Tab-separated table of C-alpha atoms in Angstrom:
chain	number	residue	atom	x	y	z
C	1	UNK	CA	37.899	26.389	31.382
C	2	UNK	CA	37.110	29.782	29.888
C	3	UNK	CA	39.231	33.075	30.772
C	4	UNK	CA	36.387	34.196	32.901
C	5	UNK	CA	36.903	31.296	35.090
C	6	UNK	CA	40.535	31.345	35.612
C	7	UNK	CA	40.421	34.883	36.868
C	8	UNK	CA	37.431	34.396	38.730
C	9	UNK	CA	39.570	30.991	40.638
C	10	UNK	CA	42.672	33.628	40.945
C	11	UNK	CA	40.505	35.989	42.947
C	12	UNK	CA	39.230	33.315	45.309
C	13	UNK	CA	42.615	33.075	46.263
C	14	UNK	CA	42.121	35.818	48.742
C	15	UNK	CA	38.541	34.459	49.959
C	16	UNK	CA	39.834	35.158	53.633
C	17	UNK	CA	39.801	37.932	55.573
C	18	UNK	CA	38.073	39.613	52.993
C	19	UNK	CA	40.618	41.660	51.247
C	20	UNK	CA	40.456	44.952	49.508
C	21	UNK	CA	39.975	44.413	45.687
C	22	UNK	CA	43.248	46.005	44.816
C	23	UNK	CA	45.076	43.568	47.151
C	24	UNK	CA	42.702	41.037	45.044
C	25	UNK	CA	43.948	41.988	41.971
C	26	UNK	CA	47.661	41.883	43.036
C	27	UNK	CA	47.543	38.615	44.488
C	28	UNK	CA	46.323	37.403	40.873
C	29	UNK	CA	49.604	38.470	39.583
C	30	UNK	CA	51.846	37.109	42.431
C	31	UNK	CA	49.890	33.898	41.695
C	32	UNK	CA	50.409	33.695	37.999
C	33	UNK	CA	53.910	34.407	38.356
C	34	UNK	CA	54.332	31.504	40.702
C	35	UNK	CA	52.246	28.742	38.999
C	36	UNK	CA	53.561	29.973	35.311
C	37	UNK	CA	50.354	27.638	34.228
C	38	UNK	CA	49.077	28.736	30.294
C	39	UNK	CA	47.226	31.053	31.778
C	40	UNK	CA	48.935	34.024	30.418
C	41	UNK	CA	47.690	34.639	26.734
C	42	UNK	CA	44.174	35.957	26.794
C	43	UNK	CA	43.541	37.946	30.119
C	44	UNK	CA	44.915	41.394	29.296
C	45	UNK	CA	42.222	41.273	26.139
C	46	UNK	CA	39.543	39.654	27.276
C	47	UNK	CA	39.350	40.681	31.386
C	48	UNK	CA	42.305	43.274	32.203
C	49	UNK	CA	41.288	44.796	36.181
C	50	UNK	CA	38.242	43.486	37.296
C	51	UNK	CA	35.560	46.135	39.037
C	52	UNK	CA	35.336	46.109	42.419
C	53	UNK	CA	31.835	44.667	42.548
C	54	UNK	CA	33.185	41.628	40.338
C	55	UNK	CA	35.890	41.055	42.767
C	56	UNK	CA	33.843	41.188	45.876
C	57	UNK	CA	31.711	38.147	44.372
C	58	UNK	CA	34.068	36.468	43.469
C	59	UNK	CA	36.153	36.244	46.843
C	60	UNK	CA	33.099	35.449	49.326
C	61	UNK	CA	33.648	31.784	50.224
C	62	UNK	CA	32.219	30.072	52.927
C	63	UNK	CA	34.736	27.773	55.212
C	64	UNK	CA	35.375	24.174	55.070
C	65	UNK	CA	32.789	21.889	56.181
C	66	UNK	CA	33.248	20.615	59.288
C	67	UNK	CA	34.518	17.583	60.725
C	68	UNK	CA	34.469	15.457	64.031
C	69	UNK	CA	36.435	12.666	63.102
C	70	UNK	CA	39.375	12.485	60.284
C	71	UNK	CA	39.151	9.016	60.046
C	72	UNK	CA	35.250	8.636	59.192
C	73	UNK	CA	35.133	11.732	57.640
C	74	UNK	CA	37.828	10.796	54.712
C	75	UNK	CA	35.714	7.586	54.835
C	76	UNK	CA	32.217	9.148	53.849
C	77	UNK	CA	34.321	11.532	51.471
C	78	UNK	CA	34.391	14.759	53.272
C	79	UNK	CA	37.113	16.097	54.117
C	80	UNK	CA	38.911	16.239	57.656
C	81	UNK	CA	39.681	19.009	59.863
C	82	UNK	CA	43.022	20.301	58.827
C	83	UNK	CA	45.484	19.919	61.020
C	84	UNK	CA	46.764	22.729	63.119
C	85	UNK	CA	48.986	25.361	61.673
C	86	UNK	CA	52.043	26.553	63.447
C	87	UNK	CA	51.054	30.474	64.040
C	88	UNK	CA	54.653	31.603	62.342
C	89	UNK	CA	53.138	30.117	59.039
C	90	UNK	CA	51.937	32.217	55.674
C	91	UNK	CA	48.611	31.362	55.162
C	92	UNK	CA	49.220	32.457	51.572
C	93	UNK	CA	52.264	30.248	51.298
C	94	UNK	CA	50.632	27.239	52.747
C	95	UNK	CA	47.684	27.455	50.258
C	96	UNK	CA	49.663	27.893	47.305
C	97	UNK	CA	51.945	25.032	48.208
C	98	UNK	CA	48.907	23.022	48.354
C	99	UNK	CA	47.039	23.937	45.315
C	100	UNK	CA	50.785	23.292	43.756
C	101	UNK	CA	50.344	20.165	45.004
C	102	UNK	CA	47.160	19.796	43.420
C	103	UNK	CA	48.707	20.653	40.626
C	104	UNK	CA	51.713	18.604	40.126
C	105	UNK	CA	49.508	15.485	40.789
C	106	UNK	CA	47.644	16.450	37.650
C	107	UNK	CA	44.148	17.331	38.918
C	108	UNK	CA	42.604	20.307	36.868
C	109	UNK	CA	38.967	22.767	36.897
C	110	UNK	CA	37.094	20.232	36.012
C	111	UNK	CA	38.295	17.713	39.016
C	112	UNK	CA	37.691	20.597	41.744
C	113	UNK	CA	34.032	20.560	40.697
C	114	UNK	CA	33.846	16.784	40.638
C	115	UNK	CA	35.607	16.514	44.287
C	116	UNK	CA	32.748	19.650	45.376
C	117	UNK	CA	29.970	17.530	44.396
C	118	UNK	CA	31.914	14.760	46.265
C	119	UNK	CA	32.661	16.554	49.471
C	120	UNK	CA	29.355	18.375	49.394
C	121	UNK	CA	31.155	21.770	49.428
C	122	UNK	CA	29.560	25.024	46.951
C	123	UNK	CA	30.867	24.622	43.326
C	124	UNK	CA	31.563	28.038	43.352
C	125	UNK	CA	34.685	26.945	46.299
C	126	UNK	CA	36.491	25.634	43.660
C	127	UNK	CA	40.052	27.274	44.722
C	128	UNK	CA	39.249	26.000	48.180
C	129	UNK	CA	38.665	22.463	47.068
C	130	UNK	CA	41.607	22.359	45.426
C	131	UNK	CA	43.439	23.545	48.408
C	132	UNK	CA	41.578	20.691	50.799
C	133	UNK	CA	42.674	18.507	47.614
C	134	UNK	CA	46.475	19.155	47.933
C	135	UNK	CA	46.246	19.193	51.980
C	136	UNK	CA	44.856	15.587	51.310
C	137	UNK	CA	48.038	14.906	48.353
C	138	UNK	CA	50.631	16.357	51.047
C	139	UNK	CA	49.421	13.954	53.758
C	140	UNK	CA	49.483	10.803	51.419
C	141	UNK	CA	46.426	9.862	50.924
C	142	UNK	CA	44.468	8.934	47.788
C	143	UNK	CA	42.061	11.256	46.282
C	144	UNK	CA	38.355	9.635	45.369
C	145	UNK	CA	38.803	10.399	41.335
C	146	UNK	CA	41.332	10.334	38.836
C	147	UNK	CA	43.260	13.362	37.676
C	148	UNK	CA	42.205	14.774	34.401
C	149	UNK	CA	44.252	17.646	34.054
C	150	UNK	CA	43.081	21.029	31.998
C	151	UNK	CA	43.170	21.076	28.080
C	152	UNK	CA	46.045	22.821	26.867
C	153	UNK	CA	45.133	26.548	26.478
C	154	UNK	CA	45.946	28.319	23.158
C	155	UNK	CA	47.912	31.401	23.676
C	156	UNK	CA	47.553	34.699	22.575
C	157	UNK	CA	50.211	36.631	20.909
C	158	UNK	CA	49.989	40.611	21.386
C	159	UNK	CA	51.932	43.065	19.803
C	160	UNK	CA	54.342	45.744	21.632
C	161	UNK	CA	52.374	48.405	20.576
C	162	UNK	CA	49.286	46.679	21.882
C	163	UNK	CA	50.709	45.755	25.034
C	164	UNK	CA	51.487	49.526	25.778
C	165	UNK	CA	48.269	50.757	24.826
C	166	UNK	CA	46.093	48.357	27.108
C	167	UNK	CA	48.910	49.309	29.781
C	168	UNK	CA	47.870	52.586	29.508
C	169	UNK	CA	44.352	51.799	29.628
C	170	UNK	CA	44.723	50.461	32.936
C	171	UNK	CA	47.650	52.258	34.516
C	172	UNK	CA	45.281	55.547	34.244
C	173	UNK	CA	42.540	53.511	35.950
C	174	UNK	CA	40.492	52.184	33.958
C	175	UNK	CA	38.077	49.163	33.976
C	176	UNK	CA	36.180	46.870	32.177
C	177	UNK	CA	33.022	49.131	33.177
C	178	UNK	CA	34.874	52.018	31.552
C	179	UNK	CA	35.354	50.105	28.056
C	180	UNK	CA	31.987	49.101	27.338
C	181	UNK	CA	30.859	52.734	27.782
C	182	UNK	CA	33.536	53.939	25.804
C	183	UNK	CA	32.467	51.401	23.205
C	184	UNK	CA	29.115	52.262	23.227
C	185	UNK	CA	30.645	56.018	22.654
C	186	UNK	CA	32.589	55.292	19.912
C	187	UNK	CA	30.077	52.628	18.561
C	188	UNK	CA	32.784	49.575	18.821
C	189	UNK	CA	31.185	46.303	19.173
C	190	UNK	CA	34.033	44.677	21.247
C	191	UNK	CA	35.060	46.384	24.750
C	192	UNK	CA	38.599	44.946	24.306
C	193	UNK	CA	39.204	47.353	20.917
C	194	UNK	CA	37.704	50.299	23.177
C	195	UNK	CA	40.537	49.393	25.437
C	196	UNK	CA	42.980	49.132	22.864
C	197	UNK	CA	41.395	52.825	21.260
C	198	UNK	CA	41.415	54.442	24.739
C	199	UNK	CA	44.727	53.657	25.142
C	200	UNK	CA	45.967	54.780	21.978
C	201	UNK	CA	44.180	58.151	22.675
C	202	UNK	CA	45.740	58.146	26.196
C	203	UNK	CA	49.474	57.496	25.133
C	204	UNK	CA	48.718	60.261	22.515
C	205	UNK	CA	47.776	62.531	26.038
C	206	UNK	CA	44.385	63.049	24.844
C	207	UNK	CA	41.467	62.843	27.219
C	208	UNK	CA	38.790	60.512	27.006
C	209	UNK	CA	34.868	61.081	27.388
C	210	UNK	CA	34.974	58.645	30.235
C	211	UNK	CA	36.684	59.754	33.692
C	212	UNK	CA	38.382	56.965	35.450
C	213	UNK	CA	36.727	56.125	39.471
C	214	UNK	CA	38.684	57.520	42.315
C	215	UNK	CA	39.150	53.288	43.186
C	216	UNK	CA	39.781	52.523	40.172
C	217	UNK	CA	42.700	54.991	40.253
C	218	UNK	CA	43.859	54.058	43.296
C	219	UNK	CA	43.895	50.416	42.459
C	220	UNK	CA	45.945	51.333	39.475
C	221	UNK	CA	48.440	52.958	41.889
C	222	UNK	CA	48.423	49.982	44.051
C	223	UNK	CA	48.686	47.188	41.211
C	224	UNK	CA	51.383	49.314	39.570
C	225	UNK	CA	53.632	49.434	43.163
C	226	UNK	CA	53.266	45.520	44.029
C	227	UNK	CA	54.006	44.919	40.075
C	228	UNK	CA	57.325	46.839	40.596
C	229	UNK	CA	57.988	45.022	43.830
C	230	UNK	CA	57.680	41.152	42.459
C	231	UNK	CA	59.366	42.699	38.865
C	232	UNK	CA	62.235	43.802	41.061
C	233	UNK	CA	62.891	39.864	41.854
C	234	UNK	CA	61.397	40.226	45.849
C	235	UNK	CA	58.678	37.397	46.977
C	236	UNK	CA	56.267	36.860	49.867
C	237	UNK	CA	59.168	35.939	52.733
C	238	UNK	CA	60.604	39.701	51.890
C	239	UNK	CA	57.342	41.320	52.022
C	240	UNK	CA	57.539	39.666	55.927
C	241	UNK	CA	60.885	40.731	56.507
C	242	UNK	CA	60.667	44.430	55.217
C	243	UNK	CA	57.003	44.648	57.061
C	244	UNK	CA	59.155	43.938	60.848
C	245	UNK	CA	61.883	46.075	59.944
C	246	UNK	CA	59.127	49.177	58.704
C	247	UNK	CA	56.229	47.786	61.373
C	248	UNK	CA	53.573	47.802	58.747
C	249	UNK	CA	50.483	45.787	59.997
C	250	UNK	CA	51.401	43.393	57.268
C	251	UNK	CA	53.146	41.577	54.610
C	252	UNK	CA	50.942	43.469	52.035
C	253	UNK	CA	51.483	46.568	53.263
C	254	UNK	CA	55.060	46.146	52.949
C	255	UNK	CA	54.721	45.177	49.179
C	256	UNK	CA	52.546	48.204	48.913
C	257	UNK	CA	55.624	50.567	50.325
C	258	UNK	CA	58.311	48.558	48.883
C	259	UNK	CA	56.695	49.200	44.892
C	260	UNK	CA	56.266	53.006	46.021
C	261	UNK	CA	60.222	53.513	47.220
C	262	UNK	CA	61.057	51.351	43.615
C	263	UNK	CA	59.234	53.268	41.474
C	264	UNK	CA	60.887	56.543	43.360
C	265	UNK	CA	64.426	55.316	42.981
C	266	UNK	CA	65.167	54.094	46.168
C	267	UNK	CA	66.748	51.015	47.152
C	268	UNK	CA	65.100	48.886	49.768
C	269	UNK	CA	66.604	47.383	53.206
C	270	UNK	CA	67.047	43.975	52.367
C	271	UNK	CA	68.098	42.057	48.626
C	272	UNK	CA	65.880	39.979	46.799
């Protein structure tokens, strides 16, 4: 499973109701804080904030197949209509805690494209099979394979200094567009050292010959407030609560306000 892959499944995370990318790109950190699953090492070198463009391709999934019966349906190998969902439920929470489930029974990628094939679903729905996969696991039943879970992935150490200077990379808005033009600039042959350059040139507060997008900058804002709001110790069922008591439209909203007050010194309504 390369890098590409695992941020590519994080962002089809948020296939429905076809988010904005910066809500995309938060969710990916929400998720990787949750799972805590090796896949840590390598993304701020190789991938860092995806473009927009990536992130819209990424996330457009079609639905479940449908399904008349459960019974013959889990019989031919498709799978059933899920059952109905109490309206006071997280969508977000009940996927993860079935792609947990997926988890802990030891399925990994690989398996998701396996059960696709299987299920006739796109292998590009891989998140969403494995979500089907732990529906199935939760309700008992036996999936049609054996688990084979992911090979261990090797970790990549990265200096302080390193750390700070792709931080600043991206905190000022910057993509992975932005780095191969700056490496074409600066004649680099790897995109990842023109991150690591910019940023060095950045925290140094000199300018670079490549301007940041007005979305990329605001996703940068965004990222950076939802980053303070999880690093601050608050979760999903506070971004609910605080939401009611500020009547935001939603639980991402409330993340969105809640990182803004942080970062401005403020204390929120409610512990986390």
């Amino acid at each position: 499973m390369t890098d590409r892959d695992q941020l590519r499944e994080a962002f089809e995370t948020q296939e429905h109701n076809t988010p904005d990318p910066s809500a995309v790109y938060a969710r990916v950190q929400e998720l990787s804080q949750k799972y805590k699953r090796r896949r840590r090492g390598a993304q701020i070198a190789a991938g860092g904030v995806l473009g927009a463009g990536l992130i819209a391709g990424a996330i457009n999934l079609p639905a479940f197949l449908p399904a008349n019966n459960a019974a013959s349906n889990t019989a031919a190998g498709v799978p059933a209509a899920a059952p109905a969902v109490s309206a006071s439920a997280d969508p977000d929470k009940v996927r993860d805690e079935q792609i947990e489930a997926y988890y802990d029974a030891g399925f990994g990628y690989d398996d998701a494209g396996r059960l696709a094939k299987i299920w006739k679903l796109s292998d590009d729905d891989r998140v969403a099979v494995k979500a089907e996969a732990g529906r199935r696991l939760l309700l008992g039943e036996t999936l049609p394979i054996k688990p084979t879970p992911d090979a261990p992935v090797e970790e990549r150490t990265i200096s302080p200094q390193d750390e700070a200077r792709y931080s600043a990379f991206f905190n000022a808005g910057y993509t992975w567009t932005e780095a191969e033009k700056l490496a074409k600039i600066w004649k680099i042959k790897d995109p990842s050292d023109a991150k690591l350059e910019a940023g060095k040139r950045l925290l140094a507060g000199q300018e670079l010959p490549v301007k940041p997008t007005a979305e990329g900058v605001k996703e940068a804002l965004t990222s950076k407030r939802v980053s303070k709001f999880f690093d601050a110790g608050y979760e999903i069922e506070d971004a609910v609560k605080l939401a009611k008591l500020w009547n935001l439209k939603d639980a991402w909203a409330a993340k969105i306000e809640g990182g803004k007050r942080l970062l401005a010194g403020q204390t929120l309504p409610i512990q986390p």
